[in-house]
CSV table of C-alpha atoms and ligand atoms in Angstrom, one decimal:
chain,number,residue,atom,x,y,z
A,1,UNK,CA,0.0,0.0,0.0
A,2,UNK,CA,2.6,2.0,0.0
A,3,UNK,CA,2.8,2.7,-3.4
A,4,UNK,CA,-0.7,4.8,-2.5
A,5,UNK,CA,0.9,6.5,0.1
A,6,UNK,CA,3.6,7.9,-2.2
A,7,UNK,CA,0.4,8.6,-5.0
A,8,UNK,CA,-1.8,10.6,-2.5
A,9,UNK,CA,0.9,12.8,-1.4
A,10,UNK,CA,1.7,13.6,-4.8
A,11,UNK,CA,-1.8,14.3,-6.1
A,12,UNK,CA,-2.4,16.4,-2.8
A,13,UNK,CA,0.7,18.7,-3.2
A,14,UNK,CA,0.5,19.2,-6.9
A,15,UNK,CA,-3.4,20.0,-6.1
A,16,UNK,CA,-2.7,22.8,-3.3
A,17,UNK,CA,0.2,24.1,-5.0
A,18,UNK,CA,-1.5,24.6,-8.0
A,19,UNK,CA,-4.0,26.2,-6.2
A,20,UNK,CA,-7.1,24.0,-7.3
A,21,UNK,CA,-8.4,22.9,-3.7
A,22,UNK,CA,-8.3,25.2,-0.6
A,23,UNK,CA,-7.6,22.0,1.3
A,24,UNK,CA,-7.2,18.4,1.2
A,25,UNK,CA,-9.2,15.8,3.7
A,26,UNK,CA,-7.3,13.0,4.1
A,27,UNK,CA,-5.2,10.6,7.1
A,28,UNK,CA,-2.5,11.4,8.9
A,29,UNK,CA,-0.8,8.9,11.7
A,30,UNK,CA,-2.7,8.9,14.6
A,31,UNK,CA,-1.0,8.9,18.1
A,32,UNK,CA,-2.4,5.3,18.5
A,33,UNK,CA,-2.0,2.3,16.2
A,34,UNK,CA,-4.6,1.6,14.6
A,35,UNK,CA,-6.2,4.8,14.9
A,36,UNK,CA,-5.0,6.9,12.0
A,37,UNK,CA,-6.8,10.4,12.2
A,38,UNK,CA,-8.4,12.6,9.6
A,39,UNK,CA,-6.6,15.3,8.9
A,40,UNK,CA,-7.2,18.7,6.8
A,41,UNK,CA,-4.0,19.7,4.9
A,42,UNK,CA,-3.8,23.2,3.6
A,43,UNK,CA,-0.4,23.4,1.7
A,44,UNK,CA,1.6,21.8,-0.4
A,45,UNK,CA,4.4,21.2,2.1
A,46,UNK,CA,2.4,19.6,4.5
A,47,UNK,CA,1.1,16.9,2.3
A,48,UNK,CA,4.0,14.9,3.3
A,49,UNK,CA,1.8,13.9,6.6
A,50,UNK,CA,-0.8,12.3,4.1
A,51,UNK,CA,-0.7,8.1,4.9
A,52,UNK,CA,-2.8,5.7,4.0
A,53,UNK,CA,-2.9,2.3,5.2
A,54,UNK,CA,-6.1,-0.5,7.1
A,55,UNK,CA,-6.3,2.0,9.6
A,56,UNK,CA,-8.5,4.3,7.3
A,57,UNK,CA,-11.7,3.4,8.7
A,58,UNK,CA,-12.9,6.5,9.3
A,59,UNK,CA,-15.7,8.0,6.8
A,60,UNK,CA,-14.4,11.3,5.3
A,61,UNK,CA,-17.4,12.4,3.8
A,62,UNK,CA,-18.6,13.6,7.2
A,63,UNK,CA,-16.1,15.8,7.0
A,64,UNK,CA,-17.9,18.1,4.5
A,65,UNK,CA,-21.0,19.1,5.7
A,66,UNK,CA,-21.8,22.6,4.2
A,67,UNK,CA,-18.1,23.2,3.5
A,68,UNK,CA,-17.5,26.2,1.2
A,69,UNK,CA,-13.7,26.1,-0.1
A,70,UNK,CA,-12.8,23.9,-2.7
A,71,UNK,CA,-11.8,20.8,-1.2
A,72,UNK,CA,-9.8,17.8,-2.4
A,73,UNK,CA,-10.9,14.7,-0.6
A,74,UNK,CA,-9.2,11.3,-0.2
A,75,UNK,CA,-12.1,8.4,-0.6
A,76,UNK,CA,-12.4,4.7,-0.6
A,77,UNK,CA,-15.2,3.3,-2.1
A,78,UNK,CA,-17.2,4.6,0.6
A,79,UNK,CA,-16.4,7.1,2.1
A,80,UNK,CA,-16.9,8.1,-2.1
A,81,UNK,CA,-20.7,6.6,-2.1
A,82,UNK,CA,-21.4,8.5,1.0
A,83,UNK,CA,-19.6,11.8,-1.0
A,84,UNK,CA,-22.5,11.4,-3.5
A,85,UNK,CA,-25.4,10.7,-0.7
A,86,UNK,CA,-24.2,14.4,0.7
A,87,UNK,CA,-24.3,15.8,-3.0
A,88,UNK,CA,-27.6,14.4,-3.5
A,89,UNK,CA,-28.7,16.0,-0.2
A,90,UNK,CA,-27.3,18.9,-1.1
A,91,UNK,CA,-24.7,19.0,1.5
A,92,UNK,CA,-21.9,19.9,-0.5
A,93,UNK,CA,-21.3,20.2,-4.4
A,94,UNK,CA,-20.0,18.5,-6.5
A,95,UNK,CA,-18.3,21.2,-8.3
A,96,UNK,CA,-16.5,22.0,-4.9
A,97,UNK,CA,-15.0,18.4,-5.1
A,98,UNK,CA,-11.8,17.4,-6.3
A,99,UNK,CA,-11.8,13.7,-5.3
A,100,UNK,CA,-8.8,11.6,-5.0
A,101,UNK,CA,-9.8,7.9,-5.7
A,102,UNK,CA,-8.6,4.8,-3.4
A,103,UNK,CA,-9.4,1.4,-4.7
A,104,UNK,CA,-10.0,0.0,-1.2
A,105,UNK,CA,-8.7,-3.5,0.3
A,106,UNK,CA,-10.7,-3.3,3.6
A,107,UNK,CA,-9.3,-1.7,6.8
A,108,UNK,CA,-8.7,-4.0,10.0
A,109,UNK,CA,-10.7,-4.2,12.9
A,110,UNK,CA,-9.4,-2.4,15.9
A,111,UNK,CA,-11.9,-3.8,18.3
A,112,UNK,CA,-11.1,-7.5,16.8
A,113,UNK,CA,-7.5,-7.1,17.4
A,114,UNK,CA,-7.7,-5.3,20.9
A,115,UNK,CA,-10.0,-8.1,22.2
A,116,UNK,CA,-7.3,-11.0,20.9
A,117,UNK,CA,-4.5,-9.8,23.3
A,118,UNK,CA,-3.6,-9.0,26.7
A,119,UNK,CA,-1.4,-6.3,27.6
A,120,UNK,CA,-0.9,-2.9,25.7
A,121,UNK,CA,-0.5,-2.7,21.5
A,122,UNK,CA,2.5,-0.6,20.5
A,123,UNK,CA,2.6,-1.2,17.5
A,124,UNK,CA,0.5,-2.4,14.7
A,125,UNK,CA,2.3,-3.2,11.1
A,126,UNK,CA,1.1,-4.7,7.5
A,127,UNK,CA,2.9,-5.6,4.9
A,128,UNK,CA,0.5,-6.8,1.9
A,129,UNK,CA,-1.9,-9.7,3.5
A,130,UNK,CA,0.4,-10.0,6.6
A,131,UNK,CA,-0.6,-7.7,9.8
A,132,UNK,CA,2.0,-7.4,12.8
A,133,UNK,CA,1.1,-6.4,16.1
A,134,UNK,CA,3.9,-6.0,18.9
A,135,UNK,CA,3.1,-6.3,22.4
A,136,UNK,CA,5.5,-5.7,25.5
A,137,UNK,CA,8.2,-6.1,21.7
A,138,UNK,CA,7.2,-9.1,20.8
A,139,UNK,CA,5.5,-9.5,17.5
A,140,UNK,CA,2.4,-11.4,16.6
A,141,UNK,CA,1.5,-12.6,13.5
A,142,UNK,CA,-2.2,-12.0,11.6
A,143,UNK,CA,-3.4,-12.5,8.1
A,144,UNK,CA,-5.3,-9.4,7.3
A,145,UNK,CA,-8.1,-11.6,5.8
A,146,UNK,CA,-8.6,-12.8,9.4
A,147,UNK,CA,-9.0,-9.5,11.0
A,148,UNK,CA,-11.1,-7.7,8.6
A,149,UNK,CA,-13.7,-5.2,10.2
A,150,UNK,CA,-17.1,-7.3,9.6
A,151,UNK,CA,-18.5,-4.6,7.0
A,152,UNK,CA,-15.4,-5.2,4.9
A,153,UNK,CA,-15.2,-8.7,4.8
A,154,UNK,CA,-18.8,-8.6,3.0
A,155,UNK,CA,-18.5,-5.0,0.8
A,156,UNK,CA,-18.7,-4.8,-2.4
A,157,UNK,CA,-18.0,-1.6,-3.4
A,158,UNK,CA,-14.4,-1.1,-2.6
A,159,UNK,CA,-13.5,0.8,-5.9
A,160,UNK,CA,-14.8,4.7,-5.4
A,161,UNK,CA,-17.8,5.1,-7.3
A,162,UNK,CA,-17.1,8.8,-8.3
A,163,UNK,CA,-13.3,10.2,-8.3
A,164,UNK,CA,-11.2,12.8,-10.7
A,165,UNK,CA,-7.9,11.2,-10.1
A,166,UNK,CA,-7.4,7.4,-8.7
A,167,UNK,CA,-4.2,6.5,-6.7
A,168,UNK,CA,-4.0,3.0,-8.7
A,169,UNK,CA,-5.8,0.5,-10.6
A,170,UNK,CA,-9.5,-0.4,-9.2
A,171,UNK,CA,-9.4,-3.4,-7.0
A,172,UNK,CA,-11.0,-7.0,-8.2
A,173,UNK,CA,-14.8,-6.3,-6.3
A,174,UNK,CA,-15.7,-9.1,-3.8
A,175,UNK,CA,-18.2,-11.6,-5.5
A,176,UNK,CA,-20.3,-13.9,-3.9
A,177,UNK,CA,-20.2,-12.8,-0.2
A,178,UNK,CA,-23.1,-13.5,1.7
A,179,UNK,CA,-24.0,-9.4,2.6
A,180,UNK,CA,-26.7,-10.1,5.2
A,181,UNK,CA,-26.5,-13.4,7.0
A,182,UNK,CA,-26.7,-11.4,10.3
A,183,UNK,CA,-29.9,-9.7,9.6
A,184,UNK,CA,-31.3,-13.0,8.4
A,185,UNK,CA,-30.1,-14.6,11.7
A,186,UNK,CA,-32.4,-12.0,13.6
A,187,UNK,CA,-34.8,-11.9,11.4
A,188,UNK,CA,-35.4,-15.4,12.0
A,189,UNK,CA,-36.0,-14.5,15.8
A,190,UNK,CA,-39.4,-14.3,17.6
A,191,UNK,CA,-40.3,-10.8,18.6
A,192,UNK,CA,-39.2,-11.8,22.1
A,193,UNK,CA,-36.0,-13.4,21.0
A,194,UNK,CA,-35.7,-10.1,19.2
A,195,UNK,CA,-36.4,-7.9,22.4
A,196,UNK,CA,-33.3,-9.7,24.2
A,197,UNK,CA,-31.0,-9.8,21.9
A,198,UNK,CA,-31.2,-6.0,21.2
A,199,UNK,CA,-31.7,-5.7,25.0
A,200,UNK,CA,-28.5,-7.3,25.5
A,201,UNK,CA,-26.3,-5.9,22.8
A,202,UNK,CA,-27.6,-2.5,23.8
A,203,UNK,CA,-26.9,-2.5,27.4
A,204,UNK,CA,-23.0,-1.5,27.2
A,205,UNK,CA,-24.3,1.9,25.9
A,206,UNK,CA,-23.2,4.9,27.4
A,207,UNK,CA,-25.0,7.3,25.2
A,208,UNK,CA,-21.6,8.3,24.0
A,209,UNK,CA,-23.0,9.6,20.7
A,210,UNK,CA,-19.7,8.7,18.7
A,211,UNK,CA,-21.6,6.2,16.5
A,212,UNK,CA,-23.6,9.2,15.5
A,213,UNK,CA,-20.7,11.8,15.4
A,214,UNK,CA,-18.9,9.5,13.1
A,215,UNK,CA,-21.7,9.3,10.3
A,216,UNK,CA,-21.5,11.4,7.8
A,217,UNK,CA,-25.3,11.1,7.4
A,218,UNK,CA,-26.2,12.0,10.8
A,219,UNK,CA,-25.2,16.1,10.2
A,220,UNK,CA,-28.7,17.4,11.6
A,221,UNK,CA,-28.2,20.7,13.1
A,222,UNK,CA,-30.0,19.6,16.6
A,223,UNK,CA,-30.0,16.2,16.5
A,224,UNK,CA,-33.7,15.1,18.0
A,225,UNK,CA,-31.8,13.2,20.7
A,226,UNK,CA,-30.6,16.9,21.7
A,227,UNK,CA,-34.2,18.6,21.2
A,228,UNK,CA,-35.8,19.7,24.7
A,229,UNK,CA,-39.0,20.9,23.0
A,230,UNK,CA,-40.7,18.5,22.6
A,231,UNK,CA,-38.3,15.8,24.0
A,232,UNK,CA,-38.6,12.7,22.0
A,233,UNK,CA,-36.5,10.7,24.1
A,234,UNK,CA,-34.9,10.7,27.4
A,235,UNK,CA,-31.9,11.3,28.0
A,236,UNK,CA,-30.1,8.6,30.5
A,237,UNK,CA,-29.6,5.2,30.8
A,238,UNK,CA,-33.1,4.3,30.2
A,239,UNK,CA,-32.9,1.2,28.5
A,240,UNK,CA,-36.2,2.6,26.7
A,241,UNK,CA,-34.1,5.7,25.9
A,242,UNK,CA,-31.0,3.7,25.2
A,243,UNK,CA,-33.0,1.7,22.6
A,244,UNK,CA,-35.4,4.4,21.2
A,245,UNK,CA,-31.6,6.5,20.7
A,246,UNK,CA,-30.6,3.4,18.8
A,247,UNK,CA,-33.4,2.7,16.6
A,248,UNK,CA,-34.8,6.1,15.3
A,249,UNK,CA,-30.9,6.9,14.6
A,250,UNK,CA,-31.3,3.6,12.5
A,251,UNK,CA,-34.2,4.5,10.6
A,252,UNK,CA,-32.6,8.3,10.1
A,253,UNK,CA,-30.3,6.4,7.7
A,254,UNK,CA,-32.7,4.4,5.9
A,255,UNK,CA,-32.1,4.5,2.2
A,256,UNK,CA,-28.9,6.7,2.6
A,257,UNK,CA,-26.3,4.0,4.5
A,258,UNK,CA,-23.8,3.0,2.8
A,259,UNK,CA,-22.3,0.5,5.3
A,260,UNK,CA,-19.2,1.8,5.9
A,261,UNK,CA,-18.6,0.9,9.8
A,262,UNK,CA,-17.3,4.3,11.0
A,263,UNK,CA,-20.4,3.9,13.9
A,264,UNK,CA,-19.5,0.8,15.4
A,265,UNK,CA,-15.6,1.6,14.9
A,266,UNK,CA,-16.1,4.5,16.9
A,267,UNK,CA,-17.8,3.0,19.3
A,268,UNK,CA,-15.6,2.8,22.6
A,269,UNK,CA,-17.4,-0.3,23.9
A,270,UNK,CA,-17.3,-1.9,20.9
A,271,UNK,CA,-21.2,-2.4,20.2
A,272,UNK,CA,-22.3,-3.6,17.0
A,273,UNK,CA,-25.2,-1.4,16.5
A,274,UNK,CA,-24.6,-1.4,12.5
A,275,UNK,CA,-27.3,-4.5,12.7
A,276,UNK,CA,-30.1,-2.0,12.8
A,277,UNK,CA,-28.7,-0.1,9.6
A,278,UNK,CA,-27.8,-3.0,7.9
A,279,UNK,CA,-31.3,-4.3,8.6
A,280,UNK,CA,-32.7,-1.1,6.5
A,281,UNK,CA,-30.2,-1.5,3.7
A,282,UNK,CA,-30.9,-5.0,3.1
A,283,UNK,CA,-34.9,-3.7,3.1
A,284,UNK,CA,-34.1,-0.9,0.5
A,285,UNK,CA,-31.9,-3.3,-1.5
A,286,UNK,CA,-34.6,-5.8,-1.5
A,287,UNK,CA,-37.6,-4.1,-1.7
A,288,UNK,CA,-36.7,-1.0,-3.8
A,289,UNK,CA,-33.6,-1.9,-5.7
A,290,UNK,CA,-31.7,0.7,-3.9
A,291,UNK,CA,-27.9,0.7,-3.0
A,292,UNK,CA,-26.9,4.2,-1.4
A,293,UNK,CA,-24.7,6.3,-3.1
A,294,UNK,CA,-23.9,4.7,-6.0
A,295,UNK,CA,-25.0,7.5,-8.6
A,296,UNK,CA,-25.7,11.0,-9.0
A,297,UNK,CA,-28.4,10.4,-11.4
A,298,UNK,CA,-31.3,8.7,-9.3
A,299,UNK,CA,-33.6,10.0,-6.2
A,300,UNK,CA,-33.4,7.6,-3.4
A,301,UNK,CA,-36.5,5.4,-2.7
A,302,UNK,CA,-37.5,7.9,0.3
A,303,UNK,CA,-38.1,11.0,-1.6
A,304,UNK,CA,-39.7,9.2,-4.6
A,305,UNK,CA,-43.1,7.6,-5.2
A,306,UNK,CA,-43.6,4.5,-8.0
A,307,UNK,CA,-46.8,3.1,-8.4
A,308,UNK,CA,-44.6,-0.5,-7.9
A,309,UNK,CA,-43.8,0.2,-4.7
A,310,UNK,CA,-44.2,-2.5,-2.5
A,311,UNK,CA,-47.4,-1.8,-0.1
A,312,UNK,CA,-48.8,-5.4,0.7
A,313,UNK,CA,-48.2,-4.4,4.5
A,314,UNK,CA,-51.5,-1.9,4.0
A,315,UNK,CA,-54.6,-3.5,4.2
B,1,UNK,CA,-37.8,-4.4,16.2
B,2,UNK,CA,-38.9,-6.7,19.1
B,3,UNK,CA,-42.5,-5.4,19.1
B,4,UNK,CA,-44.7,-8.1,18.5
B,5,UNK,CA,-46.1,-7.6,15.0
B,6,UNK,CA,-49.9,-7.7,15.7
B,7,UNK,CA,-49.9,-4.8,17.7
B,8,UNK,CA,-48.8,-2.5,14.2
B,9,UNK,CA,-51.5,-2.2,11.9
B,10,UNK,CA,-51.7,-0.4,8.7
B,11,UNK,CA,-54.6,0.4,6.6
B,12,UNK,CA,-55.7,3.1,3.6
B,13,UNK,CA,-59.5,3.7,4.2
B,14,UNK,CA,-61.2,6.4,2.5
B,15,UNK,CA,-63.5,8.5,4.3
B,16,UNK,CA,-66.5,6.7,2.4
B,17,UNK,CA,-65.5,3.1,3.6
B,18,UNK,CA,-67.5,3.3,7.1
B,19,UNK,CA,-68.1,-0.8,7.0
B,20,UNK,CA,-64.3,-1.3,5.9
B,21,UNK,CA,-63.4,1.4,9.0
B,22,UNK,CA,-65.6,-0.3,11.5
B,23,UNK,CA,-64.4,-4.1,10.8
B,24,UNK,CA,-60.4,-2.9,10.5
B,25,UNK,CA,-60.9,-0.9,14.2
B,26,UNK,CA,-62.4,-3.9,15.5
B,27,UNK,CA,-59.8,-6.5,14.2
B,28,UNK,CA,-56.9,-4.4,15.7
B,29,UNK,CA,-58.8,-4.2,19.0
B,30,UNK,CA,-59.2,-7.9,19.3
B,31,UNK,CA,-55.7,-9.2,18.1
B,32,UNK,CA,-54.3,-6.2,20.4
B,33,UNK,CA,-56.5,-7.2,23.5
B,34,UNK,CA,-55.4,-10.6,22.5
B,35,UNK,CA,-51.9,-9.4,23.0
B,36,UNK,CA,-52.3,-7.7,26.3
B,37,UNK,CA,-50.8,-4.5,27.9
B,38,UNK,CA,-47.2,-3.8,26.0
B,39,UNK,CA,-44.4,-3.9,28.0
B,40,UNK,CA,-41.8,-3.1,25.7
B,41,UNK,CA,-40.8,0.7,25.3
B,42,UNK,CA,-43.1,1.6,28.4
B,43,UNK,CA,-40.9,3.0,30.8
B,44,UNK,CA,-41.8,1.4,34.4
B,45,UNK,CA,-40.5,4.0,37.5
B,46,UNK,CA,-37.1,4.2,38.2
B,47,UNK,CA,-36.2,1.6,41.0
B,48,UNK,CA,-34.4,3.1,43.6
B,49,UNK,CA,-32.0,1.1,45.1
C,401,SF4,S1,-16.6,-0.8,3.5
C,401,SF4,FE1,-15.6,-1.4,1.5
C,401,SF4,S2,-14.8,0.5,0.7
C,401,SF4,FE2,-15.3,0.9,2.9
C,401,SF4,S3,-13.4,0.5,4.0
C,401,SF4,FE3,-14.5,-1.4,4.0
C,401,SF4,S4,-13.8,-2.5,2.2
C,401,SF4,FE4,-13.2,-0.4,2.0
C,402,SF4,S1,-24.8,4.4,9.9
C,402,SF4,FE1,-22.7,3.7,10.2
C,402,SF4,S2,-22.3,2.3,8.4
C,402,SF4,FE2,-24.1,3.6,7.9
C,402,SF4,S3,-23.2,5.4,6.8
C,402,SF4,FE3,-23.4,5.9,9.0
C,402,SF4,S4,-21.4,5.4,9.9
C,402,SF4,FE4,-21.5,4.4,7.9
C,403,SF4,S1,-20.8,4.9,20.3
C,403,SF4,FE1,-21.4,3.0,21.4
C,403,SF4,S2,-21.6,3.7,23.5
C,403,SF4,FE2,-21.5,5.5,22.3
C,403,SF4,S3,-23.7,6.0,21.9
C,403,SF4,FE3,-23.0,4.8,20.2
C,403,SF4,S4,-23.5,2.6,20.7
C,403,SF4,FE4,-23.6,3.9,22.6
């Protein structure tokens, strides 16, 4: 991958010193491994701090809400299908865009690799297929393949689906993967076996927010969990609260989520709330044909009416 | 969701359907008395310990 690294530091400085993007959004090394942080560059010399690498988890397309410079913007296949949900919301435009393609080959999972050790990580290294990860110096080896983040292991839209410049040659797409054997697992459940299971995943919950923070689609001004008047929901520990958080959140993103894992990598207790949006992308997918983000050209299944629309849940 | 699927109806009755309005209300109210008092998303009062 490092032949990327060396690509999106060149595209980024020829782009600011030419003067065609105010900034570029992009990684730098985070002061954890594993945790590589967005960063906004705004000259040339500094592009030098540009990596890339598995630790790119995070969704940069959050990063542009309302934005008015011209930005140049570093995206994986998607962080570039939630670039073209936010044009299609008209969140930025795409005019304003200069955006740097990377064909994607899945970022690890931090939570997945914290959980398989004791002691501290100092360091964690890759090289191709082949992940390192030193504790107290001594080196452990992991295939990447092993230690996907679970979103990853089942995309199949790693190539960026809108770009001006690619770092490299798109990526062989993922065929065949089984997307949503999860959902169907729950969706095989009684309601009651339903009830506990979100019951229990849920309770670990501290209300943090991050899992919202880190979506790019969740950029509502005041967020109704925020709104005092009326109050939809309460604000504690309530596991009512907790859950009513959780699931309107979910259904906020119907139609528009792309799958992408920033919420539950950002989650600090390592909950895997991304069943409740995955639920509603397998329902838009199924019932409506729909796959966020994938072109400019077409409203989502939200803001559009066809007399096929599926309706045999009205009587 | 965990909600027990009886207890969400939906229906499209125009306001000149009376019968189909009167049979629909009365269907929800026997599978949702069938049901019983919900006791998912009710909050109960905080227990004190
Ligand atoms: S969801 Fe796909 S494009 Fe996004 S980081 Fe994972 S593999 Fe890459
Ligand atoms: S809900 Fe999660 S997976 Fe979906 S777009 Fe937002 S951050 Fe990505
Ligand atoms: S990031 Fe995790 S703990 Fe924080 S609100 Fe979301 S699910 Fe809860």
């Amino acid at each position: 991958m490092s032949e990327y690294n060396d690509k999106i530091k060149e595209i980024s400085a020829r782009l600011l010193k030419e003067c065609q993007v105010d900034m570029v959004i992009g990684f730098r090394k985070g002061s954890m491994p594993m945790m590589n942080e967005p960063c906004f560059i705004n000259n040339a010399e500094d592009a030098a701090q540009l990596v890339w690498d598995s630790n790119c988890g995070i969704n940069l397309a959050n990063y542009l809400t309302n934005r008015k410079e011209k930005i140049g913007i570093i995206a994986k296949g998607c962080d570039s299908r939630n670039i073209v949900t936010h044009i299609i919301e008209n969140k930025i435009s795409r005019e304003q865009l200069y955006i740097i393609g990377v064909p994607c080959q899945g970022m690890i999972d931090k939570h997945k690799i914290n959980a398989m050790f004791e002691g501290e990580i100092q360091d964690v290294a890759e090289n191709g297929q082949k992940i390192t990860v030193t504790i107290d110096g001594k080196e452990n080896a992991l295939e990447k393949a092993d230690v996907l983040q679970k979103n990853c292991a089942v995309c199949i839209h790693r190539n960026p689906v809108i770009f001006d410049e690619m770092v490299a040659e798109p990526v062989e797409e993922q065929k065949d993967v089984d997307r949503y054997a999860d959902v169907r697992e729950i969706e095989a459940m009684t309601s009651e076996e339903k009830w506990n299971t979100f019951e229990e995943l849920l309770s670990p919950c501290i209300r943090c927010y991050a899992c919202k923070n880190a979506c790019p689609l969740c950029y509502c001004p005041t967020c109704f969990v925020d709104e005092s008047k009326p109050q939809w929901v309460g604000k504690g520990q309530d596991p009512t609260d907790v859950r009513t958080f959780h699931f309107l959140r979910a259904f906020h993103c119907g139609g528009r989520c792309t799958d992408c894992g920033a919420c539950e990598r950002a989650c600090p207790v390592g909950i895997n709330m991304r069943v409740f949006t995955k639920k509603l992308e397998k329902d838009s997918f199924e019932q409506f044909g729909w796959e966020a983000g994938l072109t400019l050209d077409e409203r989502p299944p939200l803001d559009t009416y066809r007399p096929d629309d599926p309706d045999d849940f009205i009587r | 969701m965990g909600i027990e699927p009886d207890r969400i109806h939906y229906s499209w009755i125009s306001s000149a359907e009376s019968t189909k309005f009167v049979e629909v209300v009365k269907e929800v109210t026997e599978k949702v008395k069938a049901l019983g008092p919900n006791q998912h998303f009710a909050k109960h009062e905080a227990k004190v310990a």
